[in-house]
């Protein structure tokens, strides 16, 4: 039986940590663990998911919850609450519903103070990890038979009815993910027509019917070339010599978004070497299976720009095609011949230095799951028996996550992000007399997860920004600062500093908060907006060279409404508690941030959300930032328009529902059907509360609260519905903790601002 372990490093000598592995989550299989009843519970959850996989595609993330609730012997003792039609929502009923969820959620806290959760969903995450381990010969050593069984379960569970796989679990089938998952199944032992319900046969038919693997998008072409089932001649150039360019050059990699440059960094190394893994009998079979023509007859030069329409969300521009063609035709032949090939050797050494730096800086977690298998493979290519590669192997567990739908790969974990939101929800509940231990442990986790140093050495030469005082998305070891994670965690610490220390623990030292302020101010642009990871400033025209057909806005850093709002809220609270620190800078930052948010508003009153779905998410953030800065319905047109947008999109059942299609289409797309999404309903409720709706006409809030209360399960949580996160416009991400955090938070705010202990409210 599988068990989730918390904050453990294990006995591997190649793994190390900056804070004793706080926040680390690792799954291990114990064949002797679990009673018959416990195993039956897990198996029932798996079968339920399989039966309903086409109705609700994200997992409910049940397996670790079963474990934690058993370990803590949790029993829900507060009676379930139902609001009948025409019934009033009393303060007592609102409180009972809130307490039920708060008690359950507190019991789900990990032993180190954070809340665990899946943060996955894209179907291109796991296959490259399998590919890298297959090439290096470590697949069977790292993944046991039980691992492989669960990896395959995930692939089967999320295969579309047409036989393909989407970019993410709710998406239409794409060539990129269908080819990657087909090869993954073959490497995990399935035959060419094998797999559950003939998964391989159906996948191969989809591939061949849609133009074959020659039409895979660029990242797919790269991985297939690495595997030896495609030729490097069919890839656009990724010359490592770009790292030789002066930093003042706009196309120097140092000017690119961290995720972009650190993906193409190892790709450039492998491309520069034209590395190809071992050509095994299986590789030769796959060559025969994924093309409509014999492999040896394919004209690789002619398929460089070919991309299946299903993958081609962001088509290459004419300028980009001309750019790649020029390098392909004139640059590469020159750089691979003497004496210029000496330059290539130097460029490869430079890229290797940067890879080692990033690996060491992140304790071999790397910046994310796309980069992890690439960096690991590069270290193996450099030295198959070296410590660098072994350190990578030791950190694979950090990415493995298990749900009732199988094993998937985490983006890199959302421990800090989820916990910072969860703690604010619990604080808002005003039930500290009941949740004191959870608050104290969570406070400790947040304080001890702060990054306390800048990246090592001459970090600016390695194109890294300051990180001291920040929080990451996952844990301290990861090391990469994120503005909204910093702002939300800072808000937690500031709120805790106003509460009794005997309940929530000692407050954070002021200097550490000052360091956080420094990070936030450093990430604000001249236009008032706040970027996510590094200061924005590179030319937006570089997005014209975006080589990734299925993502958008990933070449350079941008400013975001969510990051700006979180920063405003944190700085407003900080200014109140520490009025003498950098007063003028903070005040100007808040003013400029408000202006940025107001200017970013859409004509319909909404804001586009970059990290959640989509206009409801963005509008909740925007209204929260404006309200914190003193803007209200009476003095701010943007607030009035935002409130009107939310009121105009409320559904007949009292909730809200927005499709993930809003993100790629960049226009509000309602959910199909008549039901609402509870997470989005909670966000909309809080947005309206920020906009002062409770004082004008609380009826829309009563209707929404009724929906949340009546949707609460017998256990005290809320049902899993549609996927809730997004990145780079077109790829969705499953935040499994959201289905608990946001309804709790919304009910807490409703109870504080709308329900009253002295009077009831009509629905």
PDB file of N, CA, C and O in Angstrom, residues 537-578:
ATOM      1  N   UNK A 537      10.999  43.607 -18.502  1.00  0.00           N
ATOM      2  CA  UNK A 537      11.719  44.697 -19.153  1.00  0.00           C
ATOM      3  C   UNK A 537      12.206  44.352 -20.538  1.00  0.00           C
ATOM      4  O   UNK A 537      12.504  45.245 -21.345  1.00  0.00           O
ATOM      5  N   UNK A 538      12.306  43.062 -20.862  1.00  0.00           N
ATOM      6  CA  UNK A 538      12.710  42.687 -22.216  1.00  0.00           C
ATOM      7  C   UNK A 538      11.609  43.051 -23.199  1.00  0.00           C
ATOM      8  O   UNK A 538      10.432  43.104 -22.848  1.00  0.00           O
ATOM      9  N   UNK A 539      11.993  43.279 -24.439  1.00  0.00           N
ATOM     10  CA  UNK A 539      11.040  43.695 -25.455  1.00  0.00           C
ATOM     11  C   UNK A 539       9.953  42.663 -25.693  1.00  0.00           C
ATOM     12  O   UNK A 539      10.241  41.471 -25.879  1.00  0.00           O
ATOM     13  N   UNK A 540       8.706  43.118 -25.692  1.00  0.00           N
ATOM     14  CA  UNK A 540       7.592  42.198 -25.933  1.00  0.00           C
ATOM     15  C   UNK A 540       7.633  41.623 -27.339  1.00  0.00           C
ATOM     16  O   UNK A 540       7.022  40.575 -27.607  1.00  0.00           O
ATOM     17  N   UNK A 541       8.356  42.287 -28.243  1.00  0.00           N
ATOM     18  CA  UNK A 541       8.463  41.765 -29.610  1.00  0.00           C
ATOM     19  C   UNK A 541       9.146  40.398 -29.636  1.00  0.00           C
ATOM     20  O   UNK A 541       8.992  39.641 -30.611  1.00  0.00           O
ATOM     21  N   UNK A 542       9.890  40.058 -28.569  1.00  0.00           N
ATOM     22  CA  UNK A 542      10.529  38.746 -28.530  1.00  0.00           C
ATOM     23  C   UNK A 542       9.509  37.611 -28.520  1.00  0.00           C
ATOM     24  O   UNK A 542       9.840  36.475 -28.877  1.00  0.00           O
ATOM     25  N   UNK A 543       8.270  37.919 -28.103  1.00  0.00           N
ATOM     26  CA  UNK A 543       7.231  36.889 -28.149  1.00  0.00           C
ATOM     27  C   UNK A 543       6.938  36.455 -29.592  1.00  0.00           C
ATOM     28  O   UNK A 543       6.392  35.368 -29.805  1.00  0.00           O
ATOM     29  N   UNK A 544       7.298  37.291 -30.556  1.00  0.00           N
ATOM     30  CA  UNK A 544       7.127  36.888 -31.958  1.00  0.00           C
ATOM     31  C   UNK A 544       8.002  35.680 -32.293  1.00  0.00           C
ATOM     32  O   UNK A 544       7.732  34.964 -33.250  1.00  0.00           O
ATOM     33  N   UNK A 545       9.055  35.477 -31.493  1.00  0.00           N
ATOM     34  CA  UNK A 545       9.963  34.358 -31.724  1.00  0.00           C
ATOM     35  C   UNK A 545       9.620  33.156 -30.852  1.00  0.00           C
ATOM     36  O   UNK A 545      10.404  32.218 -30.756  1.00  0.00           O
ATOM     37  N   UNK A 546       8.458  33.181 -30.216  1.00  0.00           N
ATOM     38  CA  UNK A 546       8.039  32.069 -29.362  1.00  0.00           C
ATOM     39  C   UNK A 546       8.064  30.762 -30.152  1.00  0.00           C
ATOM     40  O   UNK A 546       7.276  30.577 -31.078  1.00  0.00           O
ATOM     41  N   UNK A 547       8.946  29.828 -29.797  1.00  0.00           N
ATOM     42  CA  UNK A 547       9.042  28.585 -30.567  1.00  0.00           C
ATOM     43  C   UNK A 547       8.044  27.507 -30.148  1.00  0.00           C
ATOM     44  O   UNK A 547       7.951  26.469 -30.804  1.00  0.00           O
ATOM     45  N   UNK A 548       7.310  27.738 -29.043  1.00  0.00           N
ATOM     46  CA  UNK A 548       6.428  26.702 -28.495  1.00  0.00           C
ATOM     47  C   UNK A 548       5.013  26.928 -29.018  1.00  0.00           C
ATOM     48  O   UNK A 548       4.336  27.880 -28.635  1.00  0.00           O
ATOM     49  N   UNK A 549       4.556  26.038 -29.859  1.00  0.00           N
ATOM     50  CA  UNK A 549       3.300  26.242 -30.561  1.00  0.00           C
ATOM     51  C   UNK A 549       2.072  26.159 -29.661  1.00  0.00           C
ATOM     52  O   UNK A 549       1.007  26.652 -30.038  1.00  0.00           O
ATOM     53  N   UNK A 550       2.177  25.551 -28.509  1.00  0.00           N
ATOM     54  CA  UNK A 550       0.981  25.331 -27.686  1.00  0.00           C
ATOM     55  C   UNK A 550       0.924  26.228 -26.456  1.00  0.00           C
ATOM     56  O   UNK A 550       0.023  26.079 -25.633  1.00  0.00           O
ATOM     57  N   UNK A 551       1.880  27.154 -26.304  1.00  0.00           N
ATOM     58  CA  UNK A 551       1.881  28.084 -25.185  1.00  0.00           C
ATOM     59  C   UNK A 551       2.059  29.507 -25.698  1.00  0.00           C
ATOM     60  O   UNK A 551       2.570  29.717 -26.793  1.00  0.00           O
ATOM     61  N   UNK A 552       1.681  30.474 -24.875  1.00  0.00           N
ATOM     62  CA  UNK A 552       1.780  31.878 -25.261  1.00  0.00           C
ATOM     63  C   UNK A 552       2.340  32.683 -24.088  1.00  0.00           C
ATOM     64  O   UNK A 552       2.126  32.348 -22.923  1.00  0.00           O
ATOM     65  N   UNK A 553       3.048  33.755 -24.431  1.00  0.00           N
ATOM     66  CA  UNK A 553       3.620  34.661 -23.427  1.00  0.00           C
ATOM     67  C   UNK A 553       4.586  33.949 -22.490  1.00  0.00           C
ATOM     68  O   UNK A 553       4.555  34.130 -21.269  1.00  0.00           O
ATOM     69  N   UNK A 554       5.483  33.156 -23.068  1.00  0.00           N
ATOM     70  CA  UNK A 554       6.457  32.457 -22.231  1.00  0.00           C
ATOM     71  C   UNK A 554       7.888  32.836 -22.557  1.00  0.00           C
ATOM     72  O   UNK A 554       8.814  32.323 -21.930  1.00  0.00           O
ATOM     73  N   UNK A 555       8.110  33.736 -23.517  1.00  0.00           N
ATOM     74  CA  UNK A 555       9.476  34.070 -23.913  1.00  0.00           C
ATOM     75  C   UNK A 555      10.095  35.078 -22.953  1.00  0.00           C
ATOM     76  O   UNK A 555      11.260  34.951 -22.578  1.00  0.00           O
ATOM     77  N   UNK A 556       9.332  36.098 -22.565  1.00  0.00           N
ATOM     78  CA  UNK A 556       9.848  37.114 -21.643  1.00  0.00           C
ATOM     79  C   UNK A 556       8.917  37.236 -20.449  1.00  0.00           C
ATOM     80  O   UNK A 556       7.770  36.787 -20.481  1.00  0.00           O
ATOM     81  N   UNK A 557       9.428  37.853 -19.400  1.00  0.00           N
ATOM     82  CA  UNK A 557       8.633  38.081 -18.198  1.00  0.00           C
ATOM     83  C   UNK A 557       7.581  39.153 -18.463  1.00  0.00           C
ATOM     84  O   UNK A 557       7.809  40.105 -19.208  1.00  0.00           O
ATOM     85  N   UNK A 558       6.409  38.996 -17.853  1.00  0.00           N
ATOM     86  CA  UNK A 558       5.312  39.947 -17.980  1.00  0.00           C
ATOM     87  C   UNK A 558       4.835  40.366 -16.596  1.00  0.00           C
ATOM     88  O   UNK A 558       5.146  39.720 -15.591  1.00  0.00           O
ATOM     89  N   UNK A 559       4.054  41.417 -16.545  1.00  0.00           N
ATOM     90  CA  UNK A 559       3.382  41.820 -15.316  1.00  0.00           C
ATOM     91  C   UNK A 559       1.986  41.203 -15.292  1.00  0.00           C
ATOM     92  O   UNK A 559       1.352  41.034 -16.343  1.00  0.00           O
ATOM     93  N   UNK A 560       1.488  40.911 -14.087  1.00  0.00           N
ATOM     94  CA  UNK A 560       0.225  40.193 -13.953  1.00  0.00           C
ATOM     95  C   UNK A 560      -0.679  40.865 -12.931  1.00  0.00           C
ATOM     96  O   UNK A 560      -0.215  41.361 -11.902  1.00  0.00           O
ATOM     97  N   UNK A 561      -1.978  40.832 -13.207  1.00  0.00           N
ATOM     98  CA  UNK A 561      -2.928  41.456 -12.290  1.00  0.00           C
ATOM     99  C   UNK A 561      -2.908  40.758 -10.931  1.00  0.00           C
ATOM    100  O   UNK A 561      -2.997  41.407  -9.885  1.00  0.00           O
ATOM    101  N   UNK A 562      -2.758  39.420 -10.931  1.00  0.00           N
ATOM    102  CA  UNK A 562      -2.763  38.697  -9.659  1.00  0.00           C
ATOM    103  C   UNK A 562      -1.550  39.052  -8.804  1.00  0.00           C
ATOM    104  O   UNK A 562      -1.673  39.286  -7.594  1.00  0.00           O
ATOM    105  N   UNK A 563      -0.371  39.070  -9.420  1.00  0.00           N
ATOM    106  CA  UNK A 563       0.848  39.407  -8.679  1.00  0.00           C
ATOM    107  C   UNK A 563       0.784  40.840  -8.164  1.00  0.00           C
ATOM    108  O   UNK A 563       1.232  41.132  -7.048  1.00  0.00           O
ATOM    109  N   UNK A 564       0.226  41.724  -8.985  1.00  0.00           N
ATOM    110  CA  UNK A 564       0.110  43.127  -8.583  1.00  0.00           C
ATOM    111  C   UNK A 564      -0.859  43.278  -7.417  1.00  0.00           C
ATOM    112  O   UNK A 564      -0.590  43.989  -6.445  1.00  0.00           O
ATOM    113  N   UNK A 565      -1.990  42.597  -7.484  1.00  0.00           N
ATOM    114  CA  UNK A 565      -2.981  42.670  -6.415  1.00  0.00           C
ATOM    115  C   UNK A 565      -2.428  42.107  -5.107  1.00  0.00           C
ATOM    116  O   UNK A 565      -2.568  42.723  -4.045  1.00  0.00           O
ATOM    117  N   UNK A 566      -1.799  40.928  -5.172  1.00  0.00           N
ATOM    118  CA  UNK A 566      -1.232  40.336  -3.956  1.00  0.00           C
ATOM    119  C   UNK A 566      -0.209  41.268  -3.328  1.00  0.00           C
ATOM    120  O   UNK A 566      -0.155  41.430  -2.098  1.00  0.00           O
ATOM    121  N   UNK A 567       0.604  41.894  -4.172  1.00  0.00           N
ATOM    122  CA  UNK A 567       1.628  42.807  -3.676  1.00  0.00           C
ATOM    123  C   UNK A 567       1.002  44.023  -3.010  1.00  0.00           C
ATOM    124  O   UNK A 567       1.429  44.451  -1.928  1.00  0.00           O
ATOM    125  N   UNK A 568      -0.017  44.605  -3.636  1.00  0.00           N
ATOM    126  CA  UNK A 568      -0.708  45.747  -3.030  1.00  0.00           C
ATOM    127  C   UNK A 568      -1.258  45.370  -1.663  1.00  0.00           C
ATOM    128  O   UNK A 568      -1.074  46.098  -0.668  1.00  0.00           O
ATOM    129  N   UNK A 569      -1.946  44.222  -1.590  1.00  0.00           N
ATOM    130  CA  UNK A 569      -2.543  43.818  -0.318  1.00  0.00           C
ATOM    131  C   UNK A 569      -1.483  43.623   0.762  1.00  0.00           C
ATOM    132  O   UNK A 569      -1.677  44.030   1.920  1.00  0.00           O
ATOM    133  N   UNK A 570      -0.363  43.018   0.398  1.00  0.00           N
ATOM    134  CA  UNK A 570       0.699  42.793   1.378  1.00  0.00           C
ATOM    135  C   UNK A 570       1.320  44.115   1.832  1.00  0.00           C
ATOM    136  O   UNK A 570       1.563  44.325   3.028  1.00  0.00           O
ATOM    137  N   UNK A 571       1.558  45.006   0.878  1.00  0.00           N
ATOM    138  CA  UNK A 571       2.206  46.273   1.224  1.00  0.00           C
ATOM    139  C   UNK A 571       1.287  47.180   2.036  1.00  0.00           C
ATOM    140  O   UNK A 571       1.748  47.906   2.926  1.00  0.00           O
ATOM    141  N   UNK A 572      -0.013  47.152   1.739  1.00  0.00           N
ATOM    142  CA  UNK A 572      -0.959  47.953   2.529  1.00  0.00           C
ATOM    143  C   UNK A 572      -0.957  47.489   3.982  1.00  0.00           C
ATOM    144  O   UNK A 572      -0.917  48.305   4.918  1.00  0.00           O
ATOM    145  N   UNK A 573      -0.992  46.176   4.186  1.00  0.00           N
ATOM    146  CA  UNK A 573      -0.982  45.647   5.547  1.00  0.00           C
ATOM    147  C   UNK A 573       0.355  45.929   6.232  1.00  0.00           C
ATOM    148  O   UNK A 573       0.398  46.291   7.414  1.00  0.00           O
ATOM    149  N   UNK A 574       1.443  45.768   5.485  1.00  0.00           N
ATOM    150  CA  UNK A 574       2.764  46.051   6.047  1.00  0.00           C
ATOM    151  C   UNK A 574       2.879  47.520   6.455  1.00  0.00           C
ATOM    152  O   UNK A 574       3.387  47.839   7.538  1.00  0.00           O
ATOM    153  N   UNK A 575       2.397  48.411   5.600  1.00  0.00           N
ATOM    154  CA  UNK A 575       2.466  49.849   5.866  1.00  0.00           C
ATOM    155  C   UNK A 575       1.702  50.213   7.140  1.00  0.00           C
ATOM    156  O   UNK A 575       2.112  51.087   7.910  1.00  0.00           O
ATOM    157  N   UNK A 576       0.619  49.511   7.368  1.00  0.00           N
ATOM    158  CA  UNK A 576      -0.169  49.760   8.579  1.00  0.00           C
ATOM    159  C   UNK A 576       0.592  49.342   9.827  1.00  0.00           C
ATOM    160  O   UNK A 576       0.544  50.028  10.863  1.00  0.00           O
ATOM    161  N   UNK A 577       1.312  48.231   9.737  1.00  0.00           N
ATOM    162  CA  UNK A 577       1.999  47.692  10.911  1.00  0.00           C
ATOM    163  C   UNK A 577       3.416  48.237  11.074  1.00  0.00           C
ATOM    164  O   UNK A 577       3.948  48.266  12.182  1.00  0.00           O
ATOM    165  N   UNK A 578       4.030  48.646   9.962  1.00  0.00           N
ATOM    166  CA  UNK A 578       5.392  49.191   9.993  1.00  0.00           C
ATOM    167  C   UNK A 578       5.418  50.500   9.206  1.00  0.00           C
ATOM    168  O   UNK A 578       6.014  50.589   8.133  1.00  0.00           O
TER     169      UNK A 578
END
